[in-house]
XYZ file of C-alpha atoms in Angstrom:
484
model
C 305.982 278.584 -77.051
C 307.319 274.676 -78.698
C 307.813 271.191 -76.304
C 308.495 271.532 -72.322
C 309.652 268.335 -70.743
C 311.037 267.858 -68.046
C 313.195 264.919 -67.731
C 314.025 262.438 -64.594
C 316.859 259.921 -64.790
C 315.180 256.755 -63.283
C 314.657 253.675 -63.431
C 313.607 251.921 -66.587
C 309.639 250.555 -66.043
C 309.544 246.322 -67.171
C 309.437 246.176 -70.250
C 310.667 249.103 -71.357
C 314.206 249.609 -72.967
C 315.355 253.006 -72.261
C 318.441 254.492 -70.310
C 316.443 256.871 -68.646
C 312.438 258.302 -68.753
C 310.820 261.224 -70.116
C 307.893 262.629 -68.013
C 306.536 264.465 -71.332
C 304.380 267.691 -69.644
C 303.767 269.778 -72.283
C 301.898 271.401 -68.929
C 303.446 271.981 -66.494
C 304.179 275.750 -66.598
C 300.306 275.488 -67.200
C 299.475 273.550 -63.674
C 302.287 275.538 -62.444
C 300.449 278.920 -63.400
C 296.527 277.165 -62.220
C 297.801 276.042 -58.943
C 299.728 279.660 -58.299
C 296.457 281.335 -59.300
C 294.901 279.182 -56.132
C 296.923 280.014 -53.708
C 298.052 283.373 -54.684
C 294.204 285.331 -52.975
C 294.690 288.708 -52.852
C 296.128 288.548 -56.616
C 299.091 290.586 -56.261
C 301.231 288.635 -58.201
C 302.792 286.946 -55.260
C 302.907 284.598 -52.713
C 302.888 284.866 -49.023
C 303.390 282.224 -46.135
C 300.371 283.432 -45.134
C 298.447 282.166 -48.274
C 300.468 279.841 -47.690
C 299.425 278.584 -44.639
C 295.723 278.526 -45.294
C 296.492 276.930 -48.796
C 298.150 274.472 -46.734
C 294.686 274.296 -44.114
C 291.888 273.227 -46.663
C 294.199 270.463 -48.189
C 294.193 269.064 -44.244
C 298.225 269.365 -44.514
C 300.385 270.889 -41.331
C 300.455 274.382 -41.950
C 303.857 274.943 -41.155
C 305.423 273.355 -44.632
C 304.549 277.126 -45.577
C 307.893 278.366 -43.855
C 309.846 274.862 -45.299
C 308.741 275.974 -49.367
C 309.697 279.860 -48.983
C 312.431 279.282 -47.329
C 313.633 277.386 -49.852
C 312.496 278.992 -52.998
C 312.584 282.312 -51.853
C 315.464 283.324 -54.050
C 315.277 286.428 -53.379
C 314.900 286.880 -49.726
C 312.384 289.237 -49.861
C 309.888 286.518 -47.917
C 307.086 286.879 -50.781
C 306.722 283.509 -53.599
C 307.080 285.211 -57.364
C 305.762 283.063 -60.367
C 309.671 282.039 -61.759
C 310.428 281.121 -57.443
C 306.884 279.275 -56.933
C 307.865 277.337 -60.076
C 311.592 276.054 -59.583
C 310.509 275.465 -56.438
C 308.121 273.232 -57.489
C 309.780 271.572 -60.388
C 312.819 270.212 -58.378
C 310.323 269.117 -55.581
C 308.678 267.017 -58.711
C 312.137 265.013 -59.265
C 312.451 264.163 -55.963
C 308.912 263.097 -56.128
C 309.963 261.384 -59.298
C 312.808 259.330 -57.470
C 310.513 258.756 -54.161
C 308.019 257.019 -57.008
C 310.299 254.626 -58.492
C 311.879 253.777 -55.609
C 308.529 252.615 -54.066
C 307.244 250.871 -57.760
C 309.423 247.701 -57.362
C 308.128 245.795 -60.093
C 308.762 249.165 -62.692
C 305.754 249.201 -63.853
C 304.882 252.585 -63.387
C 301.589 251.762 -60.676
C 302.835 251.626 -56.974
C 300.665 248.481 -56.303
C 299.296 247.822 -52.402
C 302.221 244.817 -51.967
C 304.373 247.612 -52.255
C 302.944 249.819 -50.322
C 303.434 247.036 -47.250
C 306.764 245.970 -48.643
C 308.029 249.557 -47.666
C 306.450 249.392 -44.585
C 308.136 246.273 -43.590
C 311.324 247.400 -45.392
C 311.247 250.560 -43.095
C 310.570 248.491 -39.615
C 306.765 249.221 -39.603
C 304.257 246.284 -40.172
C 300.808 247.323 -41.468
C 298.173 244.953 -42.282
C 296.974 244.749 -45.725
C 294.031 246.371 -45.664
C 296.096 249.428 -43.515
C 297.841 249.973 -46.454
C 294.606 249.784 -48.479
C 292.992 252.100 -47.459
C 296.350 254.910 -47.802
C 296.387 253.726 -51.793
C 292.543 254.043 -51.572
C 293.097 257.632 -50.264
C 295.970 258.773 -53.644
C 293.095 256.688 -56.140
C 291.632 258.605 -57.908
C 290.669 256.268 -61.616
C 289.587 253.614 -58.888
C 292.089 250.935 -60.085
C 293.633 250.122 -57.053
C 297.417 251.637 -58.027
C 298.612 254.782 -57.555
C 300.095 256.380 -61.418
C 302.986 257.965 -60.765
C 300.457 262.118 -61.786
C 297.950 260.420 -59.226
C 301.181 260.521 -56.700
C 303.032 263.527 -58.213
C 299.046 265.490 -57.319
C 298.640 264.432 -53.760
C 303.006 264.948 -52.415
C 303.362 268.207 -54.445
C 301.972 270.488 -51.654
C 303.580 268.270 -48.693
C 307.762 269.452 -48.467
C 308.506 265.321 -47.433
C 312.370 264.754 -48.942
C 312.404 260.959 -48.439
C 310.626 257.638 -47.800
C 310.653 257.771 -44.134
C 308.645 260.687 -43.883
C 305.969 260.261 -46.270
C 305.775 256.781 -43.570
C 305.969 258.504 -40.998
C 303.169 261.195 -42.376
C 300.370 258.538 -42.615
C 301.692 256.147 -40.075
C 300.634 258.225 -36.678
C 297.722 259.829 -35.716
C 295.972 262.306 -33.490
C 295.176 260.539 -30.361
C 293.616 263.197 -27.359
C 293.171 262.517 -24.219
C 290.254 265.126 -22.687
C 290.916 263.583 -18.752
C 289.319 260.344 -19.199
C 290.450 257.000 -19.825
C 293.622 256.907 -22.479
C 292.920 255.337 -25.804
C 294.684 252.834 -27.261
C 299.123 253.518 -27.382
C 300.140 253.773 -31.023
C 302.567 251.657 -32.571
C 306.521 252.270 -32.608
C 309.511 251.160 -35.267
C 312.270 250.408 -33.270
C 314.196 253.317 -34.726
C 311.286 255.600 -33.450
C 312.778 254.039 -29.508
C 316.027 254.771 -30.546
C 316.128 258.200 -32.147
C 313.881 258.851 -28.861
C 311.254 259.467 -30.936
C 308.638 257.714 -28.296
C 309.628 259.993 -25.390
C 309.553 263.225 -27.271
C 305.608 262.198 -28.073
C 304.566 261.199 -24.302
C 306.213 264.310 -22.949
C 304.317 266.204 -25.690
C 300.888 263.961 -25.596
C 301.887 264.646 -21.627
C 301.441 268.160 -22.071
C 299.310 268.893 -23.638
C 296.907 266.666 -21.469
C 297.673 269.016 -17.538
C 296.959 271.987 -20.224
C 293.330 270.344 -21.448
C 293.133 269.306 -17.822
C 293.945 272.841 -16.327
C 291.973 274.927 -19.267
C 288.573 272.194 -18.250
C 289.057 271.491 -14.363
C 286.036 274.035 -13.419
C 283.895 272.064 -15.190
C 285.978 269.062 -14.234
C 284.981 269.654 -10.145
C 281.164 270.851 -10.775
C 280.747 266.454 -12.815
C 282.762 265.603 -8.976
C 280.226 267.753 -6.879
C 276.740 266.550 -9.165
C 278.211 262.702 -9.356
C 278.724 262.383 -5.959
C 276.113 264.997 -3.964
C 273.054 263.165 -6.465
C 270.120 263.868 -4.863
C 270.732 266.383 -2.770
C 272.006 268.331 -5.813
C 269.246 268.048 -7.641
C 267.515 271.375 -7.288
C 271.913 272.533 -8.748
C 271.656 274.037 -12.529
C 275.896 274.033 -14.338
C 276.074 278.103 -13.311
C 274.151 277.358 -9.536
C 276.986 274.829 -8.808
C 279.908 276.904 -10.824
C 279.162 279.620 -8.130
C 278.191 278.162 -5.484
C 282.021 276.891 -5.630
C 283.450 280.109 -5.340
C 281.223 281.549 -2.706
C 282.563 278.407 -0.401
C 286.159 279.028 -0.756
C 286.952 281.454 -3.799
C 288.133 281.854 -7.836
C 290.384 278.739 -6.517
C 288.409 277.214 -5.506
C 287.859 275.239 -9.323
C 291.094 273.775 -9.585
C 290.601 271.322 -5.962
C 292.551 268.319 -7.278
C 293.799 269.959 -10.401
C 297.668 269.573 -9.558
C 297.251 265.388 -9.091
C 294.950 265.171 -12.043
C 297.486 267.041 -13.215
C 300.796 264.938 -11.399
C 299.536 261.739 -12.592
C 299.272 262.196 -16.250
C 303.280 261.409 -16.723
C 303.367 258.734 -14.629
C 300.198 256.591 -15.800
C 300.946 257.399 -19.580
C 304.427 255.625 -19.629
C 303.496 252.630 -16.840
C 300.113 252.213 -19.776
C 302.969 252.410 -23.056
C 305.693 249.887 -20.929
C 303.122 247.842 -19.640
C 301.329 247.703 -23.362
C 304.564 246.766 -25.460
C 304.975 243.744 -22.877
C 301.254 242.988 -23.865
C 301.718 242.358 -27.242
C 305.173 240.774 -27.699
C 302.528 237.888 -25.051
C 299.891 238.734 -28.039
C 302.350 238.473 -31.145
C 304.176 235.662 -29.489
C 306.236 233.464 -32.659
C 304.848 236.580 -35.235
C 308.040 237.995 -35.119
C 307.668 241.081 -36.692
C 303.252 241.031 -37.128
C 301.073 243.802 -37.034
C 298.431 243.391 -34.367
C 294.838 243.261 -35.773
C 292.328 246.460 -33.767
C 291.200 243.210 -31.856
C 293.936 242.265 -30.303
C 295.545 246.379 -29.975
C 292.094 246.681 -28.076
C 292.873 243.603 -25.354
C 296.687 244.635 -25.397
C 295.374 248.118 -24.982
C 292.682 247.281 -22.583
C 295.197 245.367 -19.786
C 297.959 247.930 -20.739
C 295.040 250.504 -18.661
C 293.907 248.718 -15.929
C 297.523 247.379 -15.918
C 298.334 251.682 -15.034
C 295.406 252.288 -13.354
C 296.224 249.609 -10.469
C 300.029 251.318 -9.533
C 298.719 255.350 -9.827
C 294.834 254.139 -8.481
C 295.323 255.927 -4.623
C 296.532 259.306 -6.797
C 292.586 258.646 -8.273
C 291.019 257.892 -4.813
C 293.187 261.616 -3.850
C 291.846 263.243 -6.724
C 288.497 262.743 -5.531
C 289.455 263.538 -2.454
C 290.898 266.295 -3.128
C 288.184 268.055 -5.801
C 285.176 267.575 -3.275
C 287.791 268.786 0.163
C 286.133 271.866 1.919
C 288.338 275.280 2.618
C 291.106 274.024 5.309
C 289.864 269.804 5.223
C 293.390 269.577 3.647
C 296.430 271.648 3.897
C 297.947 269.863 0.781
C 297.905 266.434 -1.187
C 300.513 264.768 1.806
C 297.419 265.845 4.700
C 295.330 264.349 2.301
C 296.591 261.226 1.653
C 298.089 261.740 5.884
C 294.753 261.410 7.598
C 293.162 258.832 4.455
C 295.415 256.456 5.257
C 294.851 257.409 9.642
C 291.631 256.949 9.582
C 290.324 255.324 6.636
C 293.604 252.630 5.998
C 295.363 251.554 3.550
C 292.710 250.263 1.841
C 290.803 253.917 1.320
C 293.068 254.078 -0.806
C 290.595 251.330 -3.553
C 287.701 252.469 -3.634
C 286.289 251.660 -6.359
C 288.638 249.831 -8.262
C 286.652 247.742 -9.568
C 283.892 249.542 -11.338
C 287.241 252.266 -12.411
C 288.173 248.611 -13.911
C 285.823 247.840 -15.699
C 284.915 251.329 -17.323
C 288.538 251.316 -19.594
C 287.077 248.298 -21.645
C 283.667 250.281 -22.829
C 285.373 253.333 -22.958
C 288.087 252.151 -24.582
C 286.635 249.065 -26.981
C 283.929 252.523 -27.816
C 286.150 255.270 -27.394
C 289.141 253.801 -30.118
C 285.885 251.503 -32.454
C 283.599 255.007 -33.299
C 287.156 257.199 -33.453
C 288.790 254.652 -36.379
C 285.258 254.314 -38.218
C 284.202 257.499 -38.528
C 287.861 257.904 -39.402
C 287.982 255.599 -42.202
C 284.228 256.355 -43.677
C 285.703 259.462 -44.034
C 288.521 259.071 -45.721
C 286.946 256.339 -48.027
C 284.381 259.251 -49.023
C 286.085 262.232 -50.079
C 290.144 260.600 -50.028
C 291.040 262.549 -52.701
C 293.698 265.422 -50.872
C 295.218 263.278 -47.926
C 295.691 260.489 -46.248
C 295.278 262.428 -43.190
C 291.989 263.523 -42.889
C 292.262 266.710 -42.066
C 291.906 268.974 -37.884
C 288.668 269.284 -38.456
C 287.997 265.858 -39.563
C 290.386 264.466 -35.825
C 288.421 266.996 -34.092
C 285.375 266.027 -35.044
C 285.880 262.090 -35.045
C 287.888 261.858 -31.190
C 285.229 263.958 -29.352
C 281.802 261.868 -31.252
C 284.225 258.863 -30.524
C 284.508 259.883 -26.460
C 281.270 260.619 -26.873
C 279.305 257.841 -27.304
C 282.649 256.065 -24.534
C 281.582 258.334 -22.549
C 278.062 256.965 -22.804
C 278.478 253.846 -21.944
C 282.041 254.118 -19.555
C 279.753 256.672 -17.002
C 277.867 254.938 -14.742
C 280.620 252.965 -14.311
C 282.565 255.931 -13.553
C 280.207 257.732 -11.284
C 279.386 254.342 -9.067
C 283.882 254.429 -8.797
C 283.919 258.609 -7.925
C 280.901 257.861 -5.458
C 282.958 255.130 -3.648
C 286.473 256.955 -3.521
C 284.791 260.091 -2.002
C 283.205 257.955 0.760
C 284.629 258.113 4.495
C 284.399 256.677 7.174
C 284.035 259.953 9.120
C 280.069 260.961 7.203
C 279.166 257.504 9.811
C 277.097 255.933 6.823
C 278.095 252.576 6.105
C 280.166 251.632 3.147
C 278.948 250.312 0.149
C 279.693 247.872 -2.175
C 279.716 248.216 -6.474
C 276.647 247.085 -6.600
C 275.438 248.236 -3.257
C 275.695 251.981 -4.889
C 274.551 250.459 -8.476
C 271.212 249.935 -5.983
C 270.720 252.644 -3.954
C 271.773 254.923 -6.758
C 268.414 253.032 -8.929
C 266.041 253.170 -5.838
C 266.525 257.301 -4.303
C 266.866 259.006 -8.075
C 266.610 256.441 -10.640
C 267.882 255.384 -13.954
C 268.614 259.417 -14.555
C 270.810 259.029 -11.296
C 273.214 256.684 -13.808
C 273.849 259.720 -15.381
C 274.080 262.505 -12.561
C 276.960 265.574 -13.799
C 277.269 263.748 -17.348
C 276.283 268.146 -18.369
C 279.645 269.369 -17.568
C 281.115 266.750 -18.516
C 280.336 266.490 -22.292
C 280.452 270.484 -22.509
C 284.146 269.894 -21.861
C 285.134 267.578 -24.429
C 285.445 269.855 -27.005
C 287.746 272.536 -25.470
C 289.812 269.342 -24.606
C 289.735 268.313 -27.160
C 290.920 271.189 -29.206
C 293.197 272.331 -26.147
C 294.930 269.047 -26.239
C 295.527 269.444 -30.026
C 297.284 272.590 -30.269
C 299.482 271.884 -27.224
C 299.758 268.871 -28.722
C 300.911 270.341 -32.048
C 303.156 272.831 -30.630
C 305.106 270.676 -28.400
C 305.564 268.274 -31.139
C 307.233 271.077 -32.967
C 309.187 272.314 -30.066
C 310.368 268.614 -29.321
C 312.078 267.996 -33.031
C 308.458 265.781 -33.307
C 306.686 266.615 -35.911
C 306.959 265.638 -40.236
C-alpha cells in the first residue's frame, strides 16, 4: 500500500507559504486498527454499544457518547460497527478536531499555549485564571513543553463526541459538586450565554432532584444521627442497629423517614437563594474588574456569605426539620401543625434557635470541603493527566467523599450544638442553654467525645449519598438537556 495522507484545508502556520496544510499520517490506518482492536472486547470483528460504553468509562469519558458515535457511524443500521464504518467516523471526526485546533491556535505556530486557551474562554464569555488554563493545558501536554501539539490534541479528543469549541469549553469548565444533605458547596460559575439559555436553572433543577433522592435514600441514617446528637448521654448504649430498631418499634418502618419531607422541600428555595445571593456578592467583590475571574479565596468568601444568606432566610425550616425528625408518634399532624405549636408555646424566636452555631459552621465546612476537593482533584490531574481533563467518575466521587468527610470533622461540633438548640422546647421545663452553655455542658457531662455524638451514621451516609446524587444528577442533566 502506498503512503496514505489525510488532507484538511487549514490556515498556514506562521511563516508558511502554502494555501493548505497536509497532515502526513502514514500510519493512520494502523492507529485506527489498534484502537478498534482495543474496543472489540469479544474479538468478533465488530464493536457494539456496550463495548463503546466500557471504553469511554475506562477513559473517564461520559458513556452517553457511545450512542452518538454509533448513530453517526453505523451506515448499515445494524447496531454494530465494523472496521470500515469505524475508520470513516474517525476520519470525519479528526477533520472536525483539526479545524477546532486551528481555531484555537491564534498565532498559527502549530501549537496551543496557555494564553490561547485563556483567550478561547474569554471569547466565549467565560473568565478563567492563568492557573486554571494551565491545569487544562497540562492535562493534554504529554511531552512537557507546556504547549499542545496537533497530535496531543487529536489523541486527547479522539473518542469525545464534541462538535464545536463551545462544547469543549463547557466540558472543561464544569465540575461535579454533590449535595449530601449538609451545607451546599460553593456554587458553580456561569457565563452570560449560559444564563440566557436557561442552563443555570436547568442545572439547579438537576441538582435539586439529585439532592431530594439522595436525602430520601439516606434519611434513616440522618434521623439516627439527629437522635444521637440530641439525646447524647442518655443514648450511650445505643448503636446503629439498636437505634434503628427502636425507631421502628416506636413508630413503624415509615418513622425512619420522619422529617425527610421538609428536608427535601427546603432544597429548592435554599439552592435558588444561594445562587442569586452568590451572583450579587460576587459582583460586589469583583468591583471594577470587569469580566475578571474571582480567585479561590474570593469564591470561598462569596460562597460562605451566600450560604449564610440562604440559611438566614430558610432557617425556620431547619428548626421544623429537627422537631419533625425527633417527634414521637402522634405529636404533630404535619409541618403546619408543628409550626403552629412552636409559635404558640415558644414564640417566633424559637424558629432561630441554633442560628449562630449553624452560621459559624458554614465557614469551616465550606472552606475545608472546597479546599480539600480542589487539592485532591488537581493533584490527581497533575499526576495522571494523560487521558482527560475530566478526572472521571470514580476520582470525583473519591474527592467528594474525602473532602466532605474532612469538612464534617471540622464543623461537626457546631452542627451538634445547633441541633441541640433547635430541639430545645419550653415544655421540657429545662433551662435554654446558649451556644457556649451547650458547649460547656457537653464537655462537662460527656467529655470531648460528646461533641462527636452521632458522627458514625453521619459518615456512613456520605458514600451512598454522594453516589446517589451523582447518578440522579447525570440522568436529570440528560433529561433536561444539560449534559455536555
